[in-house]
XYZ file of C-alpha atoms in Angstrom:
176
model
C -36.042 -10.590 23.403
C -37.834 -10.029 26.671
C -37.843 -6.550 28.151
C -37.987 -6.412 31.966
C -38.309 -3.288 34.092
C -35.737 -2.354 36.742
C -37.738 -3.918 39.578
C -38.142 -7.068 37.442
C -41.867 -7.199 38.155
C -43.097 -6.382 34.652
C -42.136 -8.146 31.444
C -42.873 -7.820 27.737
C -41.920 -10.789 25.601
C -42.842 -12.783 22.534
C -44.433 -16.179 23.140
C -44.720 -18.968 20.580
C -48.074 -20.345 19.506
C -50.237 -18.895 22.327
C -53.523 -19.808 20.665
C -52.566 -23.274 19.433
C -53.308 -22.224 15.839
C -50.290 -20.265 14.653
C -47.351 -22.630 15.112
C -44.017 -20.896 14.650
C -45.402 -17.378 15.095
C -44.982 -15.185 18.136
C -47.413 -12.992 19.987
C -46.477 -10.077 22.229
C -47.302 -10.893 25.833
C -47.249 -8.722 28.936
C -46.647 -10.234 32.389
C -46.642 -8.871 35.939
C -45.528 -10.265 39.276
C -46.386 -8.885 42.721
C -44.113 -11.073 44.886
C -42.117 -14.295 44.766
C -41.107 -13.477 41.204
C -38.496 -16.247 41.133
C -41.363 -18.716 40.607
C -43.112 -18.859 37.231
C -46.393 -19.442 39.088
C -46.162 -15.930 40.583
C -46.491 -14.299 37.154
C -49.770 -13.512 35.432
C -50.061 -12.189 31.926
C -51.978 -11.365 28.808
C -51.389 -11.874 25.093
C -51.440 -8.541 23.264
C -51.044 -8.754 19.466
C -49.343 -11.052 16.927
C -45.759 -9.966 16.243
C -44.246 -9.336 12.821
C -41.081 -11.194 11.939
C -39.492 -11.858 8.542
C -36.434 -14.078 8.584
C -35.801 -13.707 4.832
C -35.589 -9.894 5.107
C -33.733 -10.266 8.418
C -36.415 -8.458 10.420
C -36.545 -10.012 13.898
C -39.321 -9.475 16.411
C -39.150 -5.785 17.392
C -40.737 -4.393 20.556
C -39.878 -2.106 23.433
C -41.334 -1.482 26.908
C -41.153 1.685 29.015
C -42.852 2.411 32.339
C -44.313 5.606 33.724
C -43.388 6.717 37.240
C -46.496 4.833 38.417
C -45.227 1.666 36.641
C -47.859 1.926 33.902
C -46.585 0.095 30.806
C -46.110 1.744 27.436
C -45.221 -0.479 24.487
C -44.211 -0.011 20.868
C -43.914 -3.010 18.548
C -44.082 -4.316 15.006
C -47.291 -6.329 14.779
C -48.616 -8.502 11.976
C -52.133 -8.969 10.679
C -53.802 -12.080 9.253
C -52.174 -11.439 5.866
C -48.739 -11.186 7.571
C -48.355 -7.474 6.811
C -46.437 -5.332 9.295
C -47.978 -2.607 11.439
C -46.206 -0.249 13.821
C -48.356 -0.127 16.971
C -48.277 1.812 20.222
C -50.035 0.368 23.291
C -50.626 1.787 26.753
C -52.309 0.609 29.931
C -52.969 2.502 33.161
C -54.577 -0.136 35.428
C -55.170 -3.918 35.657
C -52.818 -4.539 32.753
C -52.958 -8.340 32.930
C -56.585 -7.955 31.926
C -57.721 -6.535 28.605
C -57.376 -2.841 29.582
C -54.967 -1.803 26.859
C -55.440 1.076 24.420
C -53.862 0.474 21.010
C -53.195 2.616 17.974
C -51.566 1.816 14.635
C -49.026 4.450 13.629
C -47.668 3.147 10.343
C -48.349 0.303 7.896
C -45.377 0.831 5.584
C -43.604 -2.154 4.084
C -40.428 -0.126 4.680
C -40.616 -0.550 8.476
C -37.428 -2.254 9.612
C -36.075 -3.924 12.740
C -35.285 -2.214 15.993
C -37.435 -0.048 18.228
C -36.354 1.868 21.316
C -39.086 3.467 23.436
C -38.319 6.071 26.097
C -40.551 8.402 28.082
C -39.496 12.026 28.486
C -39.617 13.893 31.810
C -43.356 14.490 31.292
C -43.865 10.755 30.539
C -44.580 11.337 26.850
C -43.469 8.552 24.497
C -40.558 8.973 22.117
C -39.138 6.102 20.120
C -36.634 5.483 17.383
C -37.202 3.119 14.479
C -35.828 2.188 11.090
C -37.822 3.085 8.010
C -36.147 1.616 4.963
C -32.518 2.236 5.972
C -33.219 5.576 7.654
C -33.504 6.286 11.352
C -36.655 8.063 12.499
C -38.063 9.409 15.749
C -41.774 9.234 16.590
C -43.104 11.575 19.292
C -46.492 12.195 20.873
C -47.359 15.066 23.205
C -50.950 14.033 23.966
C -52.163 12.898 27.417
C -53.413 9.599 25.893
C -51.209 8.690 22.929
C -53.104 5.480 22.085
C -56.440 7.334 21.845
C -58.189 7.818 18.513
C -57.030 11.056 16.948
C -53.852 11.383 19.047
C -51.208 13.279 17.077
C -47.904 11.563 16.454
C -44.989 13.217 14.653
C -42.330 11.341 12.680
C -39.001 13.123 12.219
C -35.916 11.964 10.366
C -32.944 11.526 12.693
C -30.484 10.378 10.065
C -30.797 9.209 6.473
C -28.930 6.092 5.370
C -27.021 8.117 2.734
C -25.744 10.457 5.502
C -24.449 7.497 7.539
C -22.690 6.032 4.498
C -21.182 9.398 3.552
C -19.808 9.832 7.109
C -18.147 6.412 6.816
C -16.657 7.350 3.432
C -18.763 4.740 1.620
C -19.225 5.587 -2.092
C -22.890 4.533 -1.858
C -23.439 7.619 0.309
C -22.705 9.882 -2.673
C -25.960 9.004 -4.454
């Protein structure tokens, strides 16, 4: 699912087989357009990282794009490594983002990471995003100036546990 900013000049999407070696697998790709954006030739872009997807477990490609007030992209996504394990990654770029100027950090390698990510920036442009971890909903936050830098502190808080959701719906599974 592509994510386009309001001005429709920046795009994050998954592209199939970008390197010619990994048929059937997607890679996150970031694109920008300065003018004439109706034409595909006006867009330039960069492949970022391979995306995690597991059709058997019903985990689709999960990624989200947010922009700072200066239109600097911030991205959160589920990536995969060469052994097809999932990794929750945060990426940011401040300048020349269609070149390799991205900072990346891995936040979580749990096999319990599920589908769905929603990244927002607060009024001070700090990243906050929701995710599923097992069947629970969590919120990651970072209050650092550079959240993709080594040693940046991220906090994971529970928003709602799956048992709480089931109990609110009157589902007997929520009583466990």
